[in-house]
Coordinates of C-alpha atoms in Angstrom, one line a residue:
Chain A
M124 CA 0.0 0.0 0.0
S125 CA 1.6 3.3 -1.0
R126 CA 1.5 6.1 1.5
P127 CA -1.3 8.5 0.8
T128 CA -0.7 12.2 0.2
E129 CA -1.0 14.6 3.1
G130 CA -4.2 15.9 1.5
E131 CA -5.7 12.3 1.4
M132 CA -4.6 11.8 5.0
I133 CA -6.1 15.0 6.2
A134 CA -9.4 14.2 4.3
E135 CA -9.5 10.9 6.2
L136 CA -8.7 12.5 9.5
S137 CA -11.4 15.1 8.9
Q138 CA -13.8 12.2 8.5
I139 CA -12.6 10.5 11.7
F140 CA -12.8 13.8 13.7
G141 CA -16.2 14.5 12.2
A142 CA -15.9 18.3 12.7
H143 CA -18.2 18.7 9.7
S144 CA -21.0 17.0 11.6
I145 CA -21.3 19.7 14.2
H146 CA -22.5 23.2 13.3
L147 CA -19.1 24.9 12.7
P148 CA -19.1 27.9 10.3
V149 CA -15.9 26.4 8.8
G150 CA -14.2 23.1 9.9
I151 CA -11.1 21.3 8.7
G152 CA -10.0 22.2 5.1
D153 CA -9.7 26.0 4.8
D154 CA -6.7 28.1 6.0
A155 CA -8.2 28.0 9.5
A156 CA -11.3 26.7 11.3
V157 CA -14.0 29.2 12.2
L158 CA -15.4 28.7 15.6
P159 CA -18.6 30.1 17.1
I160 CA -17.2 31.1 20.5
S161 CA -19.6 32.8 22.8
N162 CA -19.2 36.0 24.7
S163 CA -17.9 34.2 27.8
H164 CA -14.2 33.6 28.6
T165 CA -12.2 31.4 26.3
V166 CA -9.6 29.2 27.8
A167 CA -6.6 27.8 25.8
C168 CA -3.7 25.4 26.6
A169 CA -1.3 23.3 24.7
D170 CA 0.6 20.1 25.5
M171 CA 3.2 18.0 23.6
A172 CA 4.1 14.3 23.8
V173 CA 7.3 13.0 22.2
E174 CA 8.4 9.5 21.5
G175 CA 11.0 8.2 23.9
V176 CA 10.3 11.1 26.3
H177 CA 6.6 10.7 27.1
F178 CA 5.9 7.3 25.6
K179 CA 7.4 4.3 24.0
R180 CA 5.8 2.9 20.9
E181 CA 6.5 -0.7 22.1
W182 CA 4.5 0.1 25.3
S183 CA 1.7 2.3 24.1
T184 CA -0.5 1.8 21.0
P185 CA -1.1 4.9 18.8
H186 CA -4.7 4.9 20.2
H187 CA -3.2 5.1 23.8
I188 CA -0.8 7.9 22.7
G189 CA -3.6 9.9 21.2
S190 CA -6.1 9.4 24.0
K191 CA -3.5 10.1 26.7
L192 CA -2.3 13.4 25.4
T193 CA -5.9 14.5 24.7
A194 CA -6.8 13.6 28.3
A195 CA -3.9 15.8 29.6
N196 CA -5.1 18.8 27.6
L197 CA -8.8 18.3 28.5
A198 CA -7.8 17.9 32.2
D199 CA -6.1 21.3 32.0
I200 CA -9.2 22.9 30.6
F201 CA -11.4 21.3 33.3
A202 CA -8.9 22.5 36.0
M203 CA -9.7 26.0 35.0
G204 CA -13.4 25.4 35.7
A205 CA -14.0 25.5 31.9
A206 CA -15.7 23.1 29.4
P207 CA -13.6 21.9 26.5
T208 CA -14.8 22.9 23.1
Y209 CA -12.2 22.5 20.3
L210 CA -8.9 20.8 19.7
L211 CA -6.1 21.5 17.2
V212 CA -3.6 18.7 16.6
T213 CA -0.2 18.7 15.0
A214 CA 1.9 15.5 14.5
A215 CA 5.3 14.6 13.2
L216 CA 5.2 11.1 11.9
P217 CA 8.2 8.8 11.4
A218 CA 8.7 7.0 8.1
D219 CA 7.6 3.7 9.6
F220 CA 4.4 5.1 11.0
T221 CA 1.7 3.5 9.0
V222 CA -1.6 4.9 7.8
V223 CA -3.4 2.4 10.0
E224 CA -1.4 3.7 13.0
L225 CA -2.3 7.3 12.1
R226 CA -5.9 6.3 12.0
E227 CA -5.6 4.7 15.4
L228 CA -3.9 7.8 16.8
A229 CA -6.7 10.0 15.5
K230 CA -9.3 7.6 16.9
G231 CA -7.6 7.7 20.3
I232 CA -7.8 11.5 20.2
K233 CA -11.4 11.4 19.2
S234 CA -12.5 8.8 21.7
E235 CA -11.2 10.9 24.5
A236 CA -12.5 14.2 23.1
D237 CA -15.9 12.5 22.6
K238 CA -16.2 11.9 26.4
V239 CA -16.5 15.6 26.9
G240 CA -18.0 16.8 23.6
A241 CA -14.8 18.4 22.3
V242 CA -14.1 18.5 18.5
V243 CA -10.9 18.5 16.5
V244 CA -11.2 21.4 14.2
G245 CA -7.7 21.7 12.7
G246 CA -4.1 20.7 12.7
D247 CA -1.1 19.9 10.6
L248 CA 0.9 16.8 9.7
S249 CA 4.7 16.5 9.1
S250 CA 7.2 13.8 8.7
G251 CA 9.8 13.5 11.5
A252 CA 12.5 11.2 12.9
Q253 CA 10.3 10.4 16.0
L254 CA 6.6 10.6 16.7
A255 CA 5.7 13.9 18.2
L256 CA 2.2 15.0 18.9
S257 CA 1.1 18.5 20.0
I258 CA -2.5 19.3 21.0
T259 CA -4.0 22.7 21.7
A260 CA -7.3 22.7 23.6
L261 CA -9.8 25.5 23.8
G262 CA -12.7 25.7 26.3
T263 CA -15.3 28.2 27.6
I264 CA -16.3 29.4 31.0
G265 CA -20.0 30.3 31.4
E266 CA -20.7 34.0 31.6
D267 CA -21.8 33.7 35.3
R268 CA -18.5 31.9 36.2
R269 CA -14.9 32.9 36.9
P270 CA -11.9 30.8 35.9
I271 CA -10.6 28.7 38.8
L272 CA -7.0 29.6 39.3
R273 CA -4.1 28.0 41.1
S274 CA -3.7 31.2 43.1
G275 CA -7.2 31.0 44.8
A276 CA -6.3 28.9 47.9
Q277 CA -7.5 30.5 51.2
I278 CA -6.2 29.7 54.6
G279 CA -8.6 27.4 56.3
D280 CA -9.6 25.7 52.9
R281 CA -9.9 21.9 52.9
V282 CA -7.5 20.3 50.4
I283 CA -9.5 17.8 48.2
L284 CA -8.7 15.2 45.6
S285 CA -10.9 13.6 42.9
G286 CA -9.2 10.2 43.3
L287 CA -6.1 8.4 44.4
T288 CA -2.9 9.4 42.6
G289 CA 0.0 7.0 41.7
E290 CA -1.8 4.5 39.5
S291 CA 0.0 5.7 36.3
A292 CA 3.3 5.6 38.1
A293 CA 2.5 2.0 39.3
G294 CA 1.7 1.0 35.7
L295 CA 5.0 2.4 34.5
A296 CA 6.9 0.6 37.3
A297 CA 5.2 -2.7 36.2
L298 CA 6.2 -2.1 32.5
T299 CA 9.8 -1.2 33.5
A300 CA 10.0 -4.4 35.5
H301 CA 8.7 -6.4 32.5
R302 CA 5.7 -7.5 34.6
A303 CA 3.0 -6.0 32.6
E304 CA 1.1 -9.3 32.2
E305 CA 0.8 -9.6 36.0
F306 CA -0.4 -6.0 36.5
K307 CA -2.7 -5.5 33.5
E308 CA -5.0 -3.1 35.2
I309 CA -2.5 -0.6 36.5
V310 CA -0.5 -0.9 33.2
E311 CA -3.8 0.2 31.5
H312 CA -3.8 3.3 33.9
Y313 CA -0.4 4.2 32.6
K314 CA -1.3 3.7 29.0
S315 CA -4.6 5.5 29.1
P316 CA -5.5 7.2 32.4
E317 CA -9.2 7.5 33.1
V318 CA -9.7 11.1 34.0
N319 CA -12.6 11.9 36.2
Y320 CA -13.9 14.9 34.2
S321 CA -17.3 14.9 35.9
M322 CA -15.6 15.3 39.3
A323 CA -13.7 18.3 38.0
K324 CA -17.0 19.7 36.8
S325 CA -18.5 19.0 40.3
F326 CA -15.5 20.9 41.8
A327 CA -16.2 23.9 39.6
D328 CA -19.9 23.7 40.3
A329 CA -19.1 23.7 44.0
H330 CA -17.1 26.9 43.6
V331 CA -13.8 25.5 44.9
N332 CA -11.3 28.3 45.5
S333 CA -8.4 26.8 43.5
M334 CA -7.9 23.8 41.3
I335 CA -5.1 22.1 39.3
D336 CA -4.8 18.7 37.6
I337 CA -2.0 16.5 38.6
S338 CA 0.3 16.1 35.6
D339 CA 3.6 16.0 37.4
G340 CA 2.8 14.6 40.9
L341 CA 0.6 15.5 43.9
L342 CA 3.5 17.2 45.7
S343 CA 4.6 19.1 42.7
E344 CA 1.1 20.4 42.0
A345 CA 0.4 21.1 45.7
H346 CA 3.5 23.3 45.6
H347 CA 2.1 25.2 42.6
L348 CA -1.1 25.9 44.6
S349 CA 1.0 26.9 47.6
N350 CA 3.4 29.2 45.7
S351 CA 0.7 30.8 43.6
A352 CA -1.5 31.7 46.6
G353 CA 1.3 32.4 49.1
V354 CA 0.0 29.9 51.6
G355 CA 1.0 26.5 53.1
L356 CA -0.6 23.2 52.3
R357 CA -0.7 20.5 55.0
I358 CA -1.5 17.0 53.7
N359 CA -2.4 14.1 55.9
S360 CA -0.9 10.8 54.7
S361 CA -3.5 9.0 56.9
Q362 CA -6.3 10.5 54.8
L363 CA -4.6 9.4 51.6
R364 CA -4.2 6.0 53.2
E365 CA -8.0 5.7 53.7
M366 CA -8.8 6.3 50.0
P367 CA -10.2 3.5 47.9
Y368 CA -7.6 1.4 46.1
F369 CA -4.8 2.5 48.5
S370 CA -4.4 -1.0 50.0
E371 CA -4.4 -2.6 46.6
L372 CA -1.8 -0.1 45.4
E373 CA 0.2 -0.8 48.5
R374 CA 0.2 -4.5 47.7
E375 CA 1.3 -3.8 44.2
A376 CA 4.1 -1.5 45.4
K377 CA 5.3 -4.2 47.7
S378 CA 5.2 -6.8 45.0
L379 CA 7.2 -4.6 42.6
G380 CA 9.7 -3.5 45.3
C381 CA 8.5 0.1 45.2
D382 CA 7.6 2.7 47.8
I383 CA 3.9 3.5 47.5
W384 CA 4.5 7.0 48.7
D385 CA 6.8 7.7 45.8
W386 CA 3.9 6.7 43.5
V387 CA 1.1 8.6 45.4
L388 CA 3.1 11.7 46.1
T389 CA 5.4 12.1 43.1
G390 CA 3.8 9.9 40.4
G391 CA 2.4 12.0 37.4
E392 CA 0.0 11.7 34.6
D393 CA -3.0 10.4 36.5
H394 CA -4.7 13.8 36.0
V395 CA -6.5 13.6 39.3
F396 CA -7.9 17.0 40.3
L397 CA -6.5 18.7 43.3
A398 CA -8.5 21.6 44.7
T399 CA -9.0 23.7 47.9
T400 CA -12.4 24.7 49.1
S401 CA -14.1 26.6 51.8
S402 CA -17.6 25.4 50.6
E403 CA -19.3 22.1 51.0
I404 CA -17.1 19.1 50.0
P405 CA -18.4 17.9 46.5
H406 CA -19.9 14.5 46.6
G407 CA -17.3 11.8 46.0
A408 CA -14.3 14.1 46.7
F409 CA -11.6 13.1 49.3
V410 CA -10.4 15.5 51.9
I411 CA -6.6 15.0 52.3
G412 CA -5.5 18.1 54.2
E413 CA -5.9 21.8 54.8
V414 CA -4.6 25.2 53.7
V415 CA -2.5 26.8 56.5
P416 CA -0.6 30.1 57.0
G417 CA 3.0 30.0 55.8
S418 CA 4.5 28.5 52.7
G419 CA 5.4 25.1 51.2
V420 CA 3.8 21.7 51.4
E421 CA 4.0 19.5 54.5
V422 CA 3.0 15.8 54.4
I423 CA 2.3 14.5 57.8
G424 CA 3.3 10.9 58.4
V425 CA 5.6 10.2 55.5
G426 CA 9.4 10.5 55.2
P427 CA 10.9 12.9 52.7
R428 CA 10.9 11.9 49.0
R429 CA 14.2 11.8 47.1
S430 CA 12.7 13.6 44.2
T431 CA 11.2 16.6 45.9
G432 CA 13.8 19.2 46.6
F433 CA 11.3 21.9 47.4
T434 CA 9.2 20.0 49.9
H435 CA 9.6 19.8 53.7
F436 CA 8.2 16.7 55.5
S437 CA 7.5 15.8 59.0
Q438 CA 7.5 12.2 60.1
D439 CA 4.8 10.9 62.4
K440 CA 3.7 14.3 63.6
Chain B
M111 CA 26.0 26.8 32.7
S112 CA 23.7 24.1 33.8
R113 CA 20.4 23.7 32.0
P114 CA 17.6 25.5 33.8
T115 CA 14.5 23.6 34.8
E116 CA 11.4 23.6 32.6
G117 CA 9.8 26.0 35.1
E118 CA 12.6 28.4 34.9
M119 CA 12.6 28.3 31.1
I120 CA 8.8 28.8 31.0
A121 CA 9.2 31.8 33.4
E122 CA 11.8 33.3 31.1
L123 CA 9.7 32.6 27.9
S124 CA 6.7 34.2 29.7
Q125 CA 8.8 37.3 30.1
I126 CA 9.9 37.3 26.5
F127 CA 6.4 36.8 25.2
G128 CA 5.1 39.5 27.6
A129 CA 1.6 38.0 27.8
H130 CA 1.3 39.6 31.2
S131 CA 1.7 43.1 29.8
I132 CA -1.6 42.9 27.9
H133 CA -4.9 42.8 29.6
L134 CA -5.5 39.0 29.7
P135 CA -7.6 37.6 32.5
V136 CA -5.0 34.8 32.9
G137 CA -1.8 34.5 30.8
I138 CA 1.0 31.9 31.0
G139 CA 1.4 30.0 34.2
D140 CA -1.9 28.4 35.1
D141 CA -3.4 25.3 33.6
A142 CA -4.6 27.3 30.7
A143 CA -4.7 30.9 29.5
V144 CA -8.0 32.8 29.8
L145 CA -8.8 34.9 26.7
P146 CA -11.3 37.7 26.3
I147 CA -12.6 36.7 22.9
S148 CA -15.5 38.8 21.7
N149 CA -18.8 37.7 20.3
S150 CA -17.4 37.6 16.8
H151 CA -16.2 34.5 15.0
T152 CA -13.0 33.0 16.3
V153 CA -10.6 31.5 13.8
A154 CA -8.0 28.8 14.7
C155 CA -5.2 27.0 12.8
A156 CA -2.1 25.1 13.6
D157 CA 1.2 24.5 11.9
M158 CA 4.3 22.4 12.6
A159 CA 7.9 22.7 11.6
V160 CA 10.4 19.9 12.1
E161 CA 14.2 19.9 11.8
G162 CA 15.4 18.2 8.6
V163 CA 12.0 18.5 7.1
H164 CA 11.1 22.2 7.2
F165 CA 14.5 23.7 8.1
K166 CA 18.1 22.8 8.8
R167 CA 19.7 24.3 11.8
E168 CA 22.9 24.9 9.8
W169 CA 20.9 27.2 7.4
S170 CA 18.4 28.9 9.7
T171 CA 19.0 30.5 13.1
P172 CA 16.5 29.7 15.9
H173 CA 15.2 33.3 15.4
H174 CA 14.5 32.5 11.7
I175 CA 12.9 29.2 12.6
G176 CA 10.6 30.8 15.1
S177 CA 9.7 33.8 13.0
K178 CA 9.1 31.7 9.9
L179 CA 6.6 29.3 11.5
T180 CA 4.9 32.1 13.2
A181 CA 4.5 33.9 9.8
A182 CA 3.0 30.8 8.3
N183 CA 0.4 30.6 11.0
L184 CA -0.4 34.4 10.9
A185 CA -0.7 34.2 7.1
D186 CA -3.4 31.5 7.5
I187 CA -5.3 33.7 9.9
F188 CA -5.1 36.7 7.6
A189 CA -6.2 34.5 4.6
M190 CA -9.5 33.9 6.5
G191 CA -10.0 37.7 6.6
A192 CA -9.3 37.6 10.3
A193 CA -7.0 39.5 12.7
P194 CA -4.6 37.3 14.7
T195 CA -5.0 37.5 18.5
Y196 CA -3.3 34.7 20.4
L197 CA -0.7 32.0 19.8
L198 CA 0.1 28.8 21.7
V199 CA 3.5 27.3 21.1
T200 CA 4.9 23.8 21.8
A201 CA 8.5 22.8 21.1
A202 CA 10.5 19.6 21.4
L203 CA 14.2 20.6 22.0
P204 CA 17.2 18.4 21.3
A205 CA 19.8 18.0 24.0
D206 CA 22.3 20.3 22.3
F207 CA 19.8 23.1 22.0
T208 CA 21.0 25.8 24.3
V209 CA 19.1 28.2 26.5
V210 CA 20.4 31.0 24.4
E211 CA 19.0 29.3 21.3
L212 CA 15.6 28.8 23.0
R213 CA 15.6 32.5 23.9
E214 CA 16.3 33.3 20.2
L215 CA 13.6 31.0 19.0
A216 CA 11.1 32.7 21.4
K217 CA 12.3 36.2 20.2
G218 CA 11.8 35.1 16.6
I219 CA 8.2 34.1 17.4
K220 CA 7.6 37.3 19.3
S221 CA 9.1 39.6 16.7
E222 CA 6.8 38.2 14.0
A223 CA 3.8 38.2 16.3
D224 CA 4.5 41.8 17.3
K225 CA 4.1 42.9 13.7
V226 CA 0.4 42.1 13.9
G227 CA -0.2 42.5 17.6
A228 CA -0.6 38.8 18.4
V229 CA 0.4 37.5 21.8
V230 CA 1.8 34.1 22.9
V231 CA -0.5 33.0 25.8
G232 CA 0.6 29.4 26.4
G233 CA 2.5 26.3 25.3
D234 CA 4.6 23.4 26.4
L235 CA 8.3 22.4 26.2
S236 CA 9.6 18.9 25.8
S237 CA 13.0 17.3 25.0
G238 CA 13.2 15.4 21.7
A239 CA 15.7 14.0 19.3
Q240 CA 15.1 16.8 16.8
L241 CA 13.8 20.3 17.1
A242 CA 10.1 20.3 16.4
L243 CA 8.0 23.4 16.8
S244 CA 4.2 23.6 16.7
I245 CA 2.2 26.8 16.8
T246 CA -1.6 27.3 17.1
A247 CA -2.9 30.7 16.1
L248 CA -6.2 32.2 17.0
G249 CA -7.8 35.2 15.4
T250 CA -11.1 37.1 15.2
I251 CA -13.4 38.3 12.5
G252 CA -15.3 41.5 13.1
E253 CA -19.0 41.0 13.8
D254 CA -19.9 42.8 10.5
R255 CA -17.7 40.5 8.5
R256 CA -17.8 37.0 7.1
P257 CA -14.7 34.6 6.9
I258 CA -13.2 34.6 3.5
L259 CA -13.1 31.1 2.3
R260 CA -11.3 29.2 -0.4
S261 CA -14.6 28.2 -1.9
G262 CA -15.8 31.8 -2.6
A263 CA -14.4 32.2 -6.2
Q264 CA -17.0 33.4 -8.7
I265 CA -16.8 33.0 -12.5
G266 CA -15.6 36.3 -13.9
D267 CA -13.5 37.2 -10.8
R268 CA -10.1 38.6 -11.4
V269 CA -7.3 36.5 -9.8
I270 CA -5.0 38.7 -7.8
L271 CA -1.7 38.3 -5.9
S272 CA -0.2 40.4 -3.1
G273 CA 3.3 40.0 -4.5
L274 CA 5.6 37.8 -6.6
T275 CA 6.0 34.2 -5.6
G276 CA 9.2 32.1 -5.8
E277 CA 11.6 34.2 -3.7
S278 CA 11.7 31.6 -0.9
A279 CA 12.3 28.8 -3.5
A280 CA 15.1 30.9 -5.0
G281 CA 16.8 31.3 -1.6
L282 CA 16.6 27.6 -1.0
A283 CA 18.1 26.9 -4.4
A284 CA 21.0 29.3 -3.6
L285 CA 21.6 27.6 -0.3
T286 CA 21.5 24.1 -1.9
A287 CA 24.0 25.3 -4.5
H288 CA 26.3 26.6 -1.6
R289 CA 26.1 30.1 -3.1
A290 CA 24.3 31.8 -0.2
E291 CA 27.0 34.5 0.0
E292 CA 26.3 35.5 -3.6
F293 CA 22.5 35.6 -3.1
K294 CA 22.2 37.1 0.3
E295 CA 18.9 38.8 -0.2
I296 CA 16.9 35.9 -1.6
V297 CA 18.5 33.6 1.0
E298 CA 17.0 35.9 3.6
H299 CA 13.6 35.5 1.9
Y300 CA 13.9 31.7 2.4
K301 CA 15.1 32.0 6.0
S302 CA 12.5 34.6 7.1
P303 CA 9.9 35.5 4.4
E304 CA 8.4 38.9 4.7
V305 CA 4.7 38.4 4.7
N306 CA 2.6 41.3 3.4
Y307 CA 0.0 41.2 6.2
S308 CA -1.3 44.7 5.4
M309 CA -2.1 43.6 1.9
A310 CA -4.0 40.7 3.2
K311 CA -6.0 43.1 5.3
S312 CA -6.6 45.2 2.2
F313 CA -7.9 42.2 0.4
A314 CA -10.3 41.5 3.2
D315 CA -11.4 45.1 3.5
A316 CA -12.0 45.1 -0.3
H317 CA -14.4 42.1 0.2
V318 CA -12.5 39.7 -2.1
N319 CA -14.6 36.6 -2.8
S320 CA -11.9 34.0 -1.9
M321 CA -8.5 34.1 -0.4
I322 CA -5.6 31.7 0.4
D323 CA -2.0 32.1 1.4
I324 CA 0.6 30.5 -0.7
S325 CA 2.3 27.9 1.5
D326 CA 2.9 25.1 -1.0
G327 CA 3.1 27.0 -4.3
L328 CA 1.0 29.2 -6.5
L329 CA -0.3 26.3 -8.6
S330 CA -1.1 24.1 -5.7
E331 CA -3.1 26.9 -3.9
A332 CA -4.8 28.0 -7.1
H333 CA -6.0 24.4 -7.4
H334 CA -7.4 24.6 -3.9
L335 CA -9.4 27.7 -4.9
S336 CA -10.5 26.0 -8.1
N337 CA -11.5 22.7 -6.5
S338 CA -13.3 24.3 -3.5
A339 CA -15.4 26.6 -5.7
G340 CA -15.9 24.2 -8.6
V341 CA -14.5 26.7 -11.1
G342 CA -11.5 27.0 -13.4
L343 CA -8.6 29.5 -12.9
R344 CA -6.8 30.9 -15.9
I345 CA -3.4 32.5 -15.0
N346 CA -1.5 34.6 -17.5
S347 CA 2.2 34.1 -17.3
S348 CA 2.7 37.5 -19.1
Q349 CA 1.0 39.2 -16.1
L350 CA 3.3 37.4 -13.7
R351 CA 6.2 38.4 -15.9
E352 CA 5.3 42.1 -15.5
M353 CA 5.5 42.0 -11.7
P354 CA 8.2 43.8 -9.8
Y355 CA 11.4 41.7 -9.2
F356 CA 10.4 39.2 -11.9
S357 CA 13.4 40.2 -14.1
E358 CA 15.7 40.1 -11.1
L359 CA 14.4 36.7 -10.1
E360 CA 14.9 35.5 -13.8
R361 CA 18.5 36.6 -13.7
E362 CA 19.0 34.7 -10.4
A363 CA 17.3 31.6 -11.9
K364 CA 19.6 31.7 -14.9
S365 CA 22.7 32.1 -12.7
L366 CA 21.7 29.2 -10.6
G367 CA 20.7 27.0 -13.6
C368 CA 17.1 26.9 -12.4
D369 CA 13.8 27.4 -14.2
I370 CA 12.1 30.6 -12.9
W371 CA 8.7 29.2 -13.6
D372 CA 9.4 26.3 -11.2
W373 CA 10.1 28.9 -8.6
V374 CA 7.1 31.2 -9.4
L375 CA 4.5 28.5 -9.9
T376 CA 5.5 25.8 -7.5
G377 CA 7.8 27.4 -4.9
G378 CA 6.2 27.5 -1.5
E379 CA 6.6 29.4 1.8
D380 CA 6.5 32.9 0.5
H381 CA 3.0 33.3 2.1
V382 CA 2.0 35.6 -0.7
F383 CA -1.8 36.1 -0.7
L384 CA -3.8 34.7 -3.6
A385 CA -7.4 35.9 -4.0
T386 CA -10.2 36.3 -6.4
T387 CA -12.4 39.4 -6.6
S388 CA -15.4 40.9 -8.4
S389 CA -14.9 44.2 -6.7
E390 CA -12.3 47.0 -7.2
I391 CA -8.7 45.7 -7.3
P392 CA -7.1 46.6 -3.9
H393 CA -4.3 49.2 -4.2
G394 CA -0.9 47.4 -4.8
A395 CA -2.4 44.1 -5.8
F396 CA -1.4 42.4 -9.1
V397 CA -4.0 40.9 -11.4
I398 CA -2.6 37.6 -12.8
G399 CA -5.7 36.0 -14.3
E400 CA -9.4 35.3 -14.1
V401 CA -11.9 32.8 -12.8
V402 CA -13.5 30.8 -15.7
P403 CA -16.2 28.1 -16.1
G404 CA -14.9 24.6 -15.8
S405 CA -12.3 23.1 -13.5
G406 CA -8.6 23.1 -12.9
V407 CA -5.8 25.6 -13.3
E408 CA -4.5 26.8 -16.7
V409 CA -1.3 28.8 -17.0
I410 CA -1.1 30.5 -20.3
G411 CA 2.4 30.8 -21.9
V412 CA 4.3 28.3 -19.7
G413 CA 5.1 24.7 -20.4
P414 CA 3.9 22.0 -17.9
R415 CA 5.7 21.7 -14.6
R416 CA 7.2 18.3 -13.6
S417 CA 5.9 18.7 -10.0
T418 CA 2.2 19.4 -10.7
G419 CA 0.4 16.2 -11.6
F420 CA -3.0 17.9 -11.2
T421 CA -2.5 20.9 -13.5
H422 CA -3.1 21.2 -17.1
F423 CA -1.1 23.8 -19.1
S424 CA -1.4 25.3 -22.5
Q425 CA 1.8 26.6 -24.2
D426 CA 1.7 30.0 -26.0
K427 CA -2.1 30.1 -26.2

């Protein structure tokens, strides 16, 4: 099968993304898409995933690679208290990347975007030595809402999580140890994290004071909230320990010779939502700590992590 | 000098792009930028440039690479009859790419964006085996305007150009022939094309029926207009020949052993604007042909090009 032209590939991707099926003034195929964006605030972010840096093609299928980067972008939009609307995708494709793989990559992007009603409206394809994917996501915030910023944490806020962190890190550990067969479920979390978008919407609806999605690790993102707001965050390891799946994850950590707290506190890419709130705790959220005067992030009951130079810890306090 | 962290690099880029200096609700630094987009149509496009495919680092400086890809994106926004507003930039940086080079890349992007008042509001950095840059551009169309589409060409329209095509191709030919020193000016056109944004605005203000920017070559883009509108385009080589700089380019082609018509008809990346209009010809535009019944693109007075399988030509008609 000879490789189709860029035009043919774009025509096919345009079909997969189905941008023509929604009521866009202009979708894929002109110099730019034309978007009916309402008078409310528009939110925009961009994220990139590069082969060998963010993923390995022997570990993740093109579908996984597409859905995972899409999830990362959508999580950023939700973390602003916004609803995702449109995506633009660029990709550098290596010579051995087949049309079937490109189709799967596109379907991975679309399957994740479909979960929240976002639509791919444009992009660009190039060749390249390694697979590199870049996604820009746009979203809107209702006219009666404000964006939820990292800087909004107030002293006295409860610190809440939408779910347990560390499952993606656990999956990566299983893959690295060549024990993927044994740990299928957590490996799936690494390949294609399930982002709890509806919980993020609940957080926004409940008017949390600050919100962030956990891309780089709970501690790292907690530091972002702390630094942006000029407050301290105190996290109770005992409250994390009480969360569903913690014991399961602990068993898996033991079996893989890993420290569960490395996973939970510094593991990235789960895109769990971390927020602080002075209002009622949204249904299904987990309280893990509080916002205190001062600076930095304190984790009560866990020894210091090797990988967090900016964090102070207190053991068994 | 040790390589700064991604956070430090983003902080510095944030300074260079100066998104905080304009009145954005939220600029670089949260999960996503918050943009005050008015009730009018929003236009969005994305473009990617990859080392070894779109540029060579021994030929183009980081400043050139940044400004050139930015120009390509801005030209797409102008080709819709829109005004660029915001840019999002992602980049994969090879290990040998220095902080100084990153700064120059950013300054190249900013210098081009500044020409039209567009602002970088977000992005992402990654490492990668080769330099890959992806830019998403947003723009707006005034409430009293419609987007100018590729499909708007009407039989009887005059075909107009904002300037002569082929200078970027000429520069590339000089570089390939290792004669850059001799042809400094055209090499500069290849490295950093000067896009006539104000002429594109004039085209939009003059209510042209269709418009496209020439990324891939005059013939290729003329075919896009022809196919989208279901009409034929007849281009007069004699009218192209009368354009400023044609004789100069012809001498350069001769000196480099190239066919000037290859440059003018199939050379890309000049981002000259091609339009069709039934109204008054905008000041400074060049009429090069007309829209006729039928299909395809006919170039009168030039033999067929090797590189255009989809074009029919008529010699000396």
